[in-house]
Coordinates of C-alpha atoms (C1' of nucleotides) in Angstrom, one line a residue:
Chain K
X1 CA 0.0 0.0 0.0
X2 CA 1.8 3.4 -1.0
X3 CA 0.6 6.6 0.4
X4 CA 0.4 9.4 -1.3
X5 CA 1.0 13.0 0.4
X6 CA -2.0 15.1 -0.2
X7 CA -1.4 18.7 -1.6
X8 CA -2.6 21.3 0.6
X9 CA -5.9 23.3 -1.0
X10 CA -4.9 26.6 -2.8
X11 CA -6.1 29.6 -3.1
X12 CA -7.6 30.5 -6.6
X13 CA -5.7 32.8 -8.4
X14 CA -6.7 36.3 -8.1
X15 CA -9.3 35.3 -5.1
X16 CA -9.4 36.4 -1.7
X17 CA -9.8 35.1 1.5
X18 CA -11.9 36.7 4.3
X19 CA -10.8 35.2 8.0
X20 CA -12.7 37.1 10.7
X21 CA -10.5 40.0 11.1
X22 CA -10.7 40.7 7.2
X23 CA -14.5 40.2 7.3
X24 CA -14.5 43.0 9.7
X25 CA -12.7 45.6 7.7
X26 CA -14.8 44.0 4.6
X27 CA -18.2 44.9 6.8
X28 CA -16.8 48.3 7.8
X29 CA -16.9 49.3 3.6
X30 CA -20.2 47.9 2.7
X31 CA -21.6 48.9 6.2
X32 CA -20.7 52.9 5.1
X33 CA -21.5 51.9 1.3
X34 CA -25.0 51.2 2.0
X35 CA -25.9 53.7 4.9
X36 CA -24.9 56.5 3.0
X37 CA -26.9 55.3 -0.1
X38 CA -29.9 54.8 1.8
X39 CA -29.3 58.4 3.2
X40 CA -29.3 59.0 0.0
X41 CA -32.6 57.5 -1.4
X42 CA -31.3 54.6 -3.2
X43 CA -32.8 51.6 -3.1
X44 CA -31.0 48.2 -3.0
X45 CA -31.5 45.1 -5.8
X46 CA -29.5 42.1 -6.7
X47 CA -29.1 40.3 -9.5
X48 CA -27.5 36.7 -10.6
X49 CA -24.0 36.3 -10.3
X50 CA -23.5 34.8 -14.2
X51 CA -25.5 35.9 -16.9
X52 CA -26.2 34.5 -20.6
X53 CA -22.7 35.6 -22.5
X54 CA -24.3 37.8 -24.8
X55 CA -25.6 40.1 -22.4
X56 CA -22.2 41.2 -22.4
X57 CA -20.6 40.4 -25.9
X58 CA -23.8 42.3 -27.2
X59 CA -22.8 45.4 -25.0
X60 CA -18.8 45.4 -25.4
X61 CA -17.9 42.8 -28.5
X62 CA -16.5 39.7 -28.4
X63 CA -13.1 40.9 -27.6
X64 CA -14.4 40.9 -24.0
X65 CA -14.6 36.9 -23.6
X66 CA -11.1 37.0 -22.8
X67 CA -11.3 39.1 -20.4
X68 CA -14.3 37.2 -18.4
X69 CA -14.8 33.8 -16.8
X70 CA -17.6 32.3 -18.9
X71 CA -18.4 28.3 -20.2
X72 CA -21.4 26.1 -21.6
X73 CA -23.8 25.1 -18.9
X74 CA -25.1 21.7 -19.1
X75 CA -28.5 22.8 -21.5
X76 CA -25.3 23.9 -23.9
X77 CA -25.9 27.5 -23.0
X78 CA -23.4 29.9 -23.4
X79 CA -23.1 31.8 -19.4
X80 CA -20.7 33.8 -18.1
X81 CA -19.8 34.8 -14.4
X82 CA -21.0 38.7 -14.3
X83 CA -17.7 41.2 -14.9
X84 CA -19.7 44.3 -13.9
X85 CA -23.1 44.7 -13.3
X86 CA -24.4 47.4 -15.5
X87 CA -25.9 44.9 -18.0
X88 CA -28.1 43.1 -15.5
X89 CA -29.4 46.5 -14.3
X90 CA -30.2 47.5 -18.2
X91 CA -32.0 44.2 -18.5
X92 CA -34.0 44.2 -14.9
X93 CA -34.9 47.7 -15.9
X94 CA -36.0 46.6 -19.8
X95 CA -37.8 43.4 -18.3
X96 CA -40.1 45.9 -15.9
X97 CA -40.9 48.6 -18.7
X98 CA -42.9 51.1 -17.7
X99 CA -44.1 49.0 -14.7
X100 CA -41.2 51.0 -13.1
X101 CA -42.3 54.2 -12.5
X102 CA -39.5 57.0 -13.4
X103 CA -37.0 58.2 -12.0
X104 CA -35.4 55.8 -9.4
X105 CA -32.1 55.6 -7.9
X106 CA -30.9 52.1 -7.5
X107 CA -27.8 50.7 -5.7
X108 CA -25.9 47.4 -5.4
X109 CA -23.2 45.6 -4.0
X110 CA -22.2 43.0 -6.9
X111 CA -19.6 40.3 -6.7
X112 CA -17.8 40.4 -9.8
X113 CA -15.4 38.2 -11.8
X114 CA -12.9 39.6 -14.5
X115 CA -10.3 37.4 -16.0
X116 CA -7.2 39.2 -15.9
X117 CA -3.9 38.9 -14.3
X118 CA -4.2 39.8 -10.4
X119 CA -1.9 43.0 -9.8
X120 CA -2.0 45.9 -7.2
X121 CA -5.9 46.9 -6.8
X122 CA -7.0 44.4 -9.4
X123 CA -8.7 40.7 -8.2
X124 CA -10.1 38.4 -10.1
X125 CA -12.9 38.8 -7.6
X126 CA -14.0 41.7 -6.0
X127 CA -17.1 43.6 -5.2
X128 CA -18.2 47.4 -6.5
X129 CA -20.9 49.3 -5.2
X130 CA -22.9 50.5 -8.2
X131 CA -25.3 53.4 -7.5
X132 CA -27.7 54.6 -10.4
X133 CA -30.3 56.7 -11.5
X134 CA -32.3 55.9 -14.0
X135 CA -35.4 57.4 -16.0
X136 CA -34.2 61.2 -16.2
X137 CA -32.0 63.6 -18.1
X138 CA -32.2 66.4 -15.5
X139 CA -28.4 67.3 -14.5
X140 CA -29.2 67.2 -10.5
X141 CA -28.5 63.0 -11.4
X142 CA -25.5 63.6 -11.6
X143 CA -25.5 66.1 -9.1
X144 CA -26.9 63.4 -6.6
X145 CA -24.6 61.0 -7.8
X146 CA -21.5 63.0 -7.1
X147 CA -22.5 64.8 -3.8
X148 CA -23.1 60.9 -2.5
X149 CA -20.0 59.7 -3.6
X150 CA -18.0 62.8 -1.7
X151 CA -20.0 62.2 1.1
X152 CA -19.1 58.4 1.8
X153 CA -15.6 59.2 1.1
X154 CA -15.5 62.2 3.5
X155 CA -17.6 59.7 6.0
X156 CA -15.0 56.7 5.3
X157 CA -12.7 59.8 7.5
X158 CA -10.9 60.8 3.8
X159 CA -10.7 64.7 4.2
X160 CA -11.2 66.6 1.1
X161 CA -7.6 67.3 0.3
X162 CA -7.5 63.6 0.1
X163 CA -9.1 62.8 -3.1
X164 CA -11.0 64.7 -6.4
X165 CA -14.0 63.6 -8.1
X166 CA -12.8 64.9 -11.7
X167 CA -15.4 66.6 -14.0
X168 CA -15.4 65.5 -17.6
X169 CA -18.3 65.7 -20.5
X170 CA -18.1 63.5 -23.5
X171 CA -21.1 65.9 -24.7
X172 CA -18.4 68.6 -24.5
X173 CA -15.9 66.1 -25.9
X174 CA -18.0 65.0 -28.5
X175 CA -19.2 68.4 -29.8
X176 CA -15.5 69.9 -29.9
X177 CA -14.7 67.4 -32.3
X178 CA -16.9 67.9 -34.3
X179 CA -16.2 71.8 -34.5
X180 CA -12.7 71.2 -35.4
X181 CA -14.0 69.0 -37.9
X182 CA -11.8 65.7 -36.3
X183 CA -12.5 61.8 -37.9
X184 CA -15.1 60.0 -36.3
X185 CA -15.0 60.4 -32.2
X186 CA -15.2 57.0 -31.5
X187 CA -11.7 56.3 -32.8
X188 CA -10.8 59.7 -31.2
X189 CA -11.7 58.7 -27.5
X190 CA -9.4 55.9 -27.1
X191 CA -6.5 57.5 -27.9
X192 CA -7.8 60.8 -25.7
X193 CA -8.0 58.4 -22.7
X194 CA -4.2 57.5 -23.4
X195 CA -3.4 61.1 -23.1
X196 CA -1.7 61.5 -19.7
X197 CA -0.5 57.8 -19.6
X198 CA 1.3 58.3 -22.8
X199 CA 2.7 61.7 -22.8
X200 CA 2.4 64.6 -25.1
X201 CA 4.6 62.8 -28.1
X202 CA 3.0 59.9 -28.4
X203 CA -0.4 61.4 -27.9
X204 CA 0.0 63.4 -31.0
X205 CA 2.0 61.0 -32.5
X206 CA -0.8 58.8 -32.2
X207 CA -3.7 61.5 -33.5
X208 CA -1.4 62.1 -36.1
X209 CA -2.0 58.1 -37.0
X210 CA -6.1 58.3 -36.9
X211 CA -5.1 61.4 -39.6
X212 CA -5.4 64.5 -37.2
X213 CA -3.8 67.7 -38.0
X214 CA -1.2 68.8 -35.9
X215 CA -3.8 72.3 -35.3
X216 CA -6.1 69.4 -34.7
X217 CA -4.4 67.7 -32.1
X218 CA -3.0 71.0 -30.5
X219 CA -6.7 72.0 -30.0
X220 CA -8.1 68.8 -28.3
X221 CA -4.5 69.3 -26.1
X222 CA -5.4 72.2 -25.0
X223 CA -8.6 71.5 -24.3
X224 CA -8.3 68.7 -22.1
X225 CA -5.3 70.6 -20.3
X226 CA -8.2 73.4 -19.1
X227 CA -8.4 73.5 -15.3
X228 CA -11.3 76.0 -15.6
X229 CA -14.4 76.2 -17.4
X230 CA -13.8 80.0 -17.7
X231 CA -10.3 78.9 -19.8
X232 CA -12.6 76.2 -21.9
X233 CA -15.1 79.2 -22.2
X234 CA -12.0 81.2 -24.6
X235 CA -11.5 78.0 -26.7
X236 CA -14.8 76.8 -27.7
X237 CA -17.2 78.6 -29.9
X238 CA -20.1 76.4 -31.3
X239 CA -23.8 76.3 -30.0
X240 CA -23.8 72.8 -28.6
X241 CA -20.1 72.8 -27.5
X242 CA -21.3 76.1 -25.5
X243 CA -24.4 73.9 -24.5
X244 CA -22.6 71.2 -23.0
X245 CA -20.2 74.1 -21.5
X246 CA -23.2 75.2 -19.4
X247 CA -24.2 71.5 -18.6
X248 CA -20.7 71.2 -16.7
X249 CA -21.4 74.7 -15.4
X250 CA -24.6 74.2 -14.0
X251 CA -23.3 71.0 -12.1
X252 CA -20.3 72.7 -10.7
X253 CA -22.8 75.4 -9.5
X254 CA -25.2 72.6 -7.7
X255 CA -22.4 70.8 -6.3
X256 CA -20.5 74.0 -4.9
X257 CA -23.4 75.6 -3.6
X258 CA -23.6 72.6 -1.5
X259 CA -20.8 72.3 -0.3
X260 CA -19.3 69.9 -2.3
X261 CA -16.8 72.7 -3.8
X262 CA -13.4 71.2 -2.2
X263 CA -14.2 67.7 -3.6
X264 CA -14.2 68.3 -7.2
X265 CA -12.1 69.3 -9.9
X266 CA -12.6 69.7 -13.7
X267 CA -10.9 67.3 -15.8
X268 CA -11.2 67.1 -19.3
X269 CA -8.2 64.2 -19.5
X270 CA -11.0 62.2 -18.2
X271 CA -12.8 60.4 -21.0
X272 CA -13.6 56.4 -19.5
X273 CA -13.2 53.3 -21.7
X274 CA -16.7 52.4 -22.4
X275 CA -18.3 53.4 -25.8
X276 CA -22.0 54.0 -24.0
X277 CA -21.3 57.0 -21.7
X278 CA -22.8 59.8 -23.2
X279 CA -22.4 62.8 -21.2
X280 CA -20.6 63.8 -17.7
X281 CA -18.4 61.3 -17.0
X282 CA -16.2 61.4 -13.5
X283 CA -13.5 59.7 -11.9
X284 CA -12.3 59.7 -8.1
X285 CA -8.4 60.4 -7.5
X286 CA -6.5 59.6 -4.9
X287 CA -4.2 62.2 -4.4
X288 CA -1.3 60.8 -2.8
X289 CA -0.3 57.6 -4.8
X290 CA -0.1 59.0 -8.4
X291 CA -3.5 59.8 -8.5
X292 CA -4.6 56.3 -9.0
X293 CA -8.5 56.1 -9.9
X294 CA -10.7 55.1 -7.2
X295 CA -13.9 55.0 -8.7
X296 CA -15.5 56.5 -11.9
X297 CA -19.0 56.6 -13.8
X298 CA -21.0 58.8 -16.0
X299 CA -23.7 59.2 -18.2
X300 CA -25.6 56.8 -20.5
X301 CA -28.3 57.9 -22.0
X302 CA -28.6 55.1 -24.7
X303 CA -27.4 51.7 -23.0
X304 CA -31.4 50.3 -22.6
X305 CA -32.5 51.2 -25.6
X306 CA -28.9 49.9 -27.6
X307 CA -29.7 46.3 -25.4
X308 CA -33.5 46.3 -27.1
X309 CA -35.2 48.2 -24.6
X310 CA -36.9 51.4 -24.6
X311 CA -35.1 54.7 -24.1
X312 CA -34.2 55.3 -20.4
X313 CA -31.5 58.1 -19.8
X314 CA -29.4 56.9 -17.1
X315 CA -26.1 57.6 -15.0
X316 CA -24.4 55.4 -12.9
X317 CA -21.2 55.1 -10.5
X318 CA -19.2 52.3 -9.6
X319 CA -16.5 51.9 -6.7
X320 CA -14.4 48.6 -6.4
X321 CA -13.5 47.5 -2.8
X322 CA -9.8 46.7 -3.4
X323 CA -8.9 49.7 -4.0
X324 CA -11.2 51.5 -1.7
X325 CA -9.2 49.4 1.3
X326 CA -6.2 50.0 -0.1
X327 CA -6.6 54.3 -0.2
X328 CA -8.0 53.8 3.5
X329 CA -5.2 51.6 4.5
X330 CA -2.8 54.2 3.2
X331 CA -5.0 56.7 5.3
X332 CA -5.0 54.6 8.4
X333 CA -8.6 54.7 8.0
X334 CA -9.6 51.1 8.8
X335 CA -11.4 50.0 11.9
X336 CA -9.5 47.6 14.3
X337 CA -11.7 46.9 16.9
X338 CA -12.3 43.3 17.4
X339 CA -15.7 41.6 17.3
X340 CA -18.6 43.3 20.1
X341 CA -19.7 41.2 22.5
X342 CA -21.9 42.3 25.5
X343 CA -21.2 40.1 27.7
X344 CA -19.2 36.9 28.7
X345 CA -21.1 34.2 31.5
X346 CA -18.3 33.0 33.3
X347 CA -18.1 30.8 36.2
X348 CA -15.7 30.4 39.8
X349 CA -16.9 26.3 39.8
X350 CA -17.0 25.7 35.9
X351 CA -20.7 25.3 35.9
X352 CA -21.2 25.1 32.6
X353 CA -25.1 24.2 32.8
X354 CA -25.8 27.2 34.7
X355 CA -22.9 29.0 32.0
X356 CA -25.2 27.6 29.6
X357 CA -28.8 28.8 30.8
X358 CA -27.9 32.3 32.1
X359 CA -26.1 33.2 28.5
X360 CA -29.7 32.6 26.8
X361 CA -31.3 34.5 29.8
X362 CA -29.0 37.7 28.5
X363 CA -29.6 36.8 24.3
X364 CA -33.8 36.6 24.8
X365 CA -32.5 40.4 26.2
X366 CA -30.8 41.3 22.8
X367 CA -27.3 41.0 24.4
X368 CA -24.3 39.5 22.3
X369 CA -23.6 36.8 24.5
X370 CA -20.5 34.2 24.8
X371 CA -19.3 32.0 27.5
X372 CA -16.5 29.2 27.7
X373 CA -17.5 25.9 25.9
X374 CA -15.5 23.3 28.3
X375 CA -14.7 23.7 31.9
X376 CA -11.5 25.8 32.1
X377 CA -10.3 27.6 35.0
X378 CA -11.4 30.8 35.8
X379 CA -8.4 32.4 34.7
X380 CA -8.3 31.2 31.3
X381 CA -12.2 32.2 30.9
X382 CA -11.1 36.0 31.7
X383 CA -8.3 35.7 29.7
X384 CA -11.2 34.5 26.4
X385 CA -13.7 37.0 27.6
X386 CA -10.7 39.4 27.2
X387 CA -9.9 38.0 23.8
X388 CA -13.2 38.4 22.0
X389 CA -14.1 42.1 23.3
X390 CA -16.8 41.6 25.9
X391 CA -17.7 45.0 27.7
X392 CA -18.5 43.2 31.0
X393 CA -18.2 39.2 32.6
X394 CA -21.4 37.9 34.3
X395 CA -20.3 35.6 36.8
X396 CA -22.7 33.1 37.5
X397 CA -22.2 31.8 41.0
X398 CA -20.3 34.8 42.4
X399 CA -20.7 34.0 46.2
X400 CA -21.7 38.2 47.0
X401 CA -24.6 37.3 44.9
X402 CA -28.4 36.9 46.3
X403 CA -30.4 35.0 44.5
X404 CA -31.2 36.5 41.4
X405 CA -28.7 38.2 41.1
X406 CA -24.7 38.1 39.3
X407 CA -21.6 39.7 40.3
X408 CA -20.3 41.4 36.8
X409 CA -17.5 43.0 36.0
X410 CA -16.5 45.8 33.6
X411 CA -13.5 44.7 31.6
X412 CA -12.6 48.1 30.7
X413 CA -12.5 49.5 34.2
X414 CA -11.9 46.6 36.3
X415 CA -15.0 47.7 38.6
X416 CA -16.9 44.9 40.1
X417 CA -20.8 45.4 41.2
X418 CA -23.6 43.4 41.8
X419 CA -27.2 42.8 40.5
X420 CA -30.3 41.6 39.1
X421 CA -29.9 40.7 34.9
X422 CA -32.4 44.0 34.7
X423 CA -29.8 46.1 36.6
X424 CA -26.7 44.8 34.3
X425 CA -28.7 45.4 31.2
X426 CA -29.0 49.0 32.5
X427 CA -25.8 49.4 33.3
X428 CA -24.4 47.8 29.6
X429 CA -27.2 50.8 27.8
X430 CA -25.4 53.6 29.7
Chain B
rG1 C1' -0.7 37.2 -23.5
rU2 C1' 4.7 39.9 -22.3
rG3 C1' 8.5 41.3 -18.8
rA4 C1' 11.0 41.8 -13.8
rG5 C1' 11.3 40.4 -8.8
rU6 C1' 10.1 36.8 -5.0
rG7 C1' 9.5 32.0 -2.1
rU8 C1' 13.1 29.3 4.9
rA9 C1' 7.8 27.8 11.3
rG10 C1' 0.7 30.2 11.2
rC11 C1' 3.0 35.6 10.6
rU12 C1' 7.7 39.0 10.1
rC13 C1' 12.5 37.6 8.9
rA14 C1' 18.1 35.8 10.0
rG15 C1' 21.1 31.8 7.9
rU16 C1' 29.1 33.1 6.6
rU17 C1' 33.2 31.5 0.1
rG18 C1' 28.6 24.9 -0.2
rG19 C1' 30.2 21.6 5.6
rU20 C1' 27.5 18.1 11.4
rU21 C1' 21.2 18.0 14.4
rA22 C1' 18.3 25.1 10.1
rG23 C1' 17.7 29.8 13.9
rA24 C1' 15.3 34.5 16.2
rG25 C1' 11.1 37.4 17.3
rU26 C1' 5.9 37.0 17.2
rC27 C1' 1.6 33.9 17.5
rC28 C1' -0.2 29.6 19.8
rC29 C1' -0.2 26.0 24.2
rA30 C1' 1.1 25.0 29.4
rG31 C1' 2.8 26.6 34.2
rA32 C1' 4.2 30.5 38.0
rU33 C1' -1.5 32.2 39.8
rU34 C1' -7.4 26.2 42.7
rG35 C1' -12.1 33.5 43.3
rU36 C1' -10.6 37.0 38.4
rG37 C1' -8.2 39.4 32.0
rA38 C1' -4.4 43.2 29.3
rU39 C1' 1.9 43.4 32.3
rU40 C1' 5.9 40.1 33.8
rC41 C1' 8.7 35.4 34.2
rU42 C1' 9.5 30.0 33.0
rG43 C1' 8.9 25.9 29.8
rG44 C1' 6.9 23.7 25.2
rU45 C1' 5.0 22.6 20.0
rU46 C1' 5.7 24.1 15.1
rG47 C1' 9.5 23.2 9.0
rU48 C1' 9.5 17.9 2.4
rC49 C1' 14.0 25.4 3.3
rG50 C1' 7.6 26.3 -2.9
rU51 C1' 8.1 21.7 -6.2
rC52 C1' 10.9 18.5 -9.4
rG53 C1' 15.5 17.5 -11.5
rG54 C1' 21.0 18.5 -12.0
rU55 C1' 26.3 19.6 -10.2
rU56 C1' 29.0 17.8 -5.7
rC57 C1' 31.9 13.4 -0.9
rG58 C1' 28.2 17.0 0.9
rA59 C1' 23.0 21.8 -1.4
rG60 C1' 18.6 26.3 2.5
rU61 C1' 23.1 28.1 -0.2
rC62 C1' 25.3 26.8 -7.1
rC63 C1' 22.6 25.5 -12.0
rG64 C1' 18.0 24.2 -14.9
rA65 C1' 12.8 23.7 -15.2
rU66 C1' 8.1 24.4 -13.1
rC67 C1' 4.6 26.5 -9.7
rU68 C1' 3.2 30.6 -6.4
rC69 C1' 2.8 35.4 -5.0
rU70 C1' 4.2 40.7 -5.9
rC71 C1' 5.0 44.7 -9.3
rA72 C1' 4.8 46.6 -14.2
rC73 C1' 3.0 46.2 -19.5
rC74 C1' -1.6 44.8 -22.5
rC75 C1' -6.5 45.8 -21.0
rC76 C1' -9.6 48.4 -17.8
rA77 C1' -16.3 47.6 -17.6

RNA sequence: GUGAGUGUAGCUCAGUUGGUUAGAGUCCCAGAUUGUGAUUCUGGUUGUCGUCGGUUCGAGUCCGAUCUCUCACCCCA
């Protein structure tokens, strides 16, 4: 008989584990996520975690398979695991139709898959809160959208000098283009979103290539270099580029006015990969590490009705949570603390029976309650009451006690009193 | 898909030009302390040195391959 040494289980590449302490931090981030979005208005939905395939080759092209975790189900259909969740929104919202009365501001916190080689702030599998509103054109969408982003980061303890939410139009983009008379913008964009990661050779090099003229090129440059929309106001001249002027305007008047001023920035540079966005379009920066994006959305006006829907205008935001913990890391922004507990039911003779009974007595009270599980001696049981954070040990046969009542002790002060399980669950509410 | 770096105890890391039985701190466990936790002291467990092969009398150390993780490129929804 040969034995055979087993290899240990392995992590999946790209995947994370969550052991208590990083479920805490994890729970911290959606905790803030969600409160602030319900402060907000939004409402929460879910979707399935895979999808058929062409929900997303129909929105981004086939190239995108390679980029996604997808196979054939056992009915030989074609499903993928989702890699955002924008496309299940589109379709929940085109499945309801008008049954979904307009506007509505939706959130989510997706589990999403992306095949792609693991690297600082990019998984394989991660989660994003997605917040959208949906059915309306009106600019306070954004508006909402951006003043609810600034306030979970500024309630995550970021300060404003920490981070900008950079202000960008494709509108603005779009209509420029078309005043300096430029090639079609959608092979203008990706080479626009290069801009700063390529420098200023290559960028015109590269317009140059998609047959730009150099007075061309030097006009979008200087465009996207504005840091004001009173030096944009000098360079662009038609109706609609002057429309979508006052658009961003208008915005930065909202958003200022409310206080928002310190967190944003305008940022032509910004442009976003994705072909649907339509009009603003924003990114988060982190301000210390190279301005590294933290989180980024925009406009898309068209997405329903380009998946066979009906038209519904629509803006959305997403913010991943591996990069999220990494800024607050950096910051020294994550909680700590270990796990709450209430109370911890000890006892001098190791009655665990009596352990046993008097814990429920304090959970049918709404207490967190733990307790040793074997008889160990007293010290050891402080020493685990310790260890998992209880405020206060109930000692169960403490021998100043009357009947009816415990000795307790508070850990953090090292006070001992006596009383009924009323009295101690006054005391813990002070 | 391309390139660079990395791998020694659960964790952070030492380990001499190749030389006997691979170390420290931390964590964990037990005791000092049989009616009381955070400090202190004492003792203890922990390893296919990522894996496979090669060179050598001898490999944690040198060579090759492979895997892992990290970082960057590509891409970025």
């Amino acid at each position: 008989m040969t034995t055979t040494k087993v290899q240990p289980p392995q992590l999946p590449k790209g995947t994370r584990d969550f052991y208590p302490e990083d479920m805490r931090i994890q729970n911290f981030i959606f905790d803030t996520w969600k409160r602030i979005a319900l402060r907000f208005g939004y409402e929460e939905y879910e979707g399935p975690m895979f999808e058929h395939l062409e929900l997303f080759t129909g929105k981004s092209g086939d190239e995108i398979v390679s980029q996604l975790y997808n196979f054939e189900d056992k009915g030989g259909r074609a499903i993928a695991l989702r890699p955002e969740m924008t496309p299940t929104l589109a379709r929940l919202v085109i499945q309801k139709g008008n049954a979904i009365k307009k506007p509505f501001k939706w959130f989510s916190i997706p589990r999403l898959f992306r095949y792609e080689r693991a690297q600082k702030g990019r998984l394989r599998e991660f989660f994003q809160l997605n917040l959208d509103v949906l059915g309306t054109e009106s600019i306070y969408a954004e508006a909402d959208l951006i003043s609810a982003t600034a306030t979970m980061l500024l309630d995550f303890g970021l300060k404003s000098t920490d981070f900008v939410i950079g202000i960008s139009s494709r509108k603005l983009l779009a209509t420029y283009l078309q005043e300096i008379g430029t090639p079609s913008a959608d092979l203008v964009y990706p080479v626009l979103d290069r801009r700063l990661k390529i420098g200023p050779e290559a960028f015109a090099e590269a317009l140059a290539a998609i047959g730009l003229s150099t007075e061309q090129s030097q006009k979008i440059d200087a465009l996207m270099s504005c840091k004001s929309i009173e030096e944009v106001k000098k360079l662009v001249s038609s109706p609609s580029s002057i429309e979508a002027l006052h658009e961003i305007e208008d915005l930065f008047d909202i958003l200022t006015s409310t206080g928002f001023g310190d967190c944003i920035g305008l940022d032509l540079s910004i442009v976003r990969g994705l072909a649907y966005y339509t009009g603003i379009v924003f990114e988060v920066f982190d301000k210390g590490k190279a301005m590294r994006a933290v989180a980024g959305g925009g406009r898309y006006d068209s997405l329903c009705e380009k998946l066979g829907g009906a038209k519904v205008p629509g803006v959305g935001f997403g913010m991943g949570d591996v990069v999220l913990a990494d800024l607050l890391r950096d910051h020294d922004l994550l909680p700590t603390q270990k796990q709450t507990l209430d109370l911890f039911i000890a006892s001098f003779s190791t009655d665990m029976k009596q352990i046993f009974k008097t814990a429920n007595i304090f959970r049918q009270m709404g207490f967190n309650v733990s307790h040793p599980l074997s008889p160990i001696k007293l010290g050891k049981q402080m020493e685990l009451a310790n260890q998992q954070g209880a405020t206060c040990v109930v000692y169960v046969d403490g021998e100043n006690a009357k009947e009816g009542e415990f000795e307790f002790k508070d850990l953090s002060k090292g006070t001992m009193n006596v009383g009924s399980a009323q009295r101690i669950s006054e005391y813990l509410k002070q």
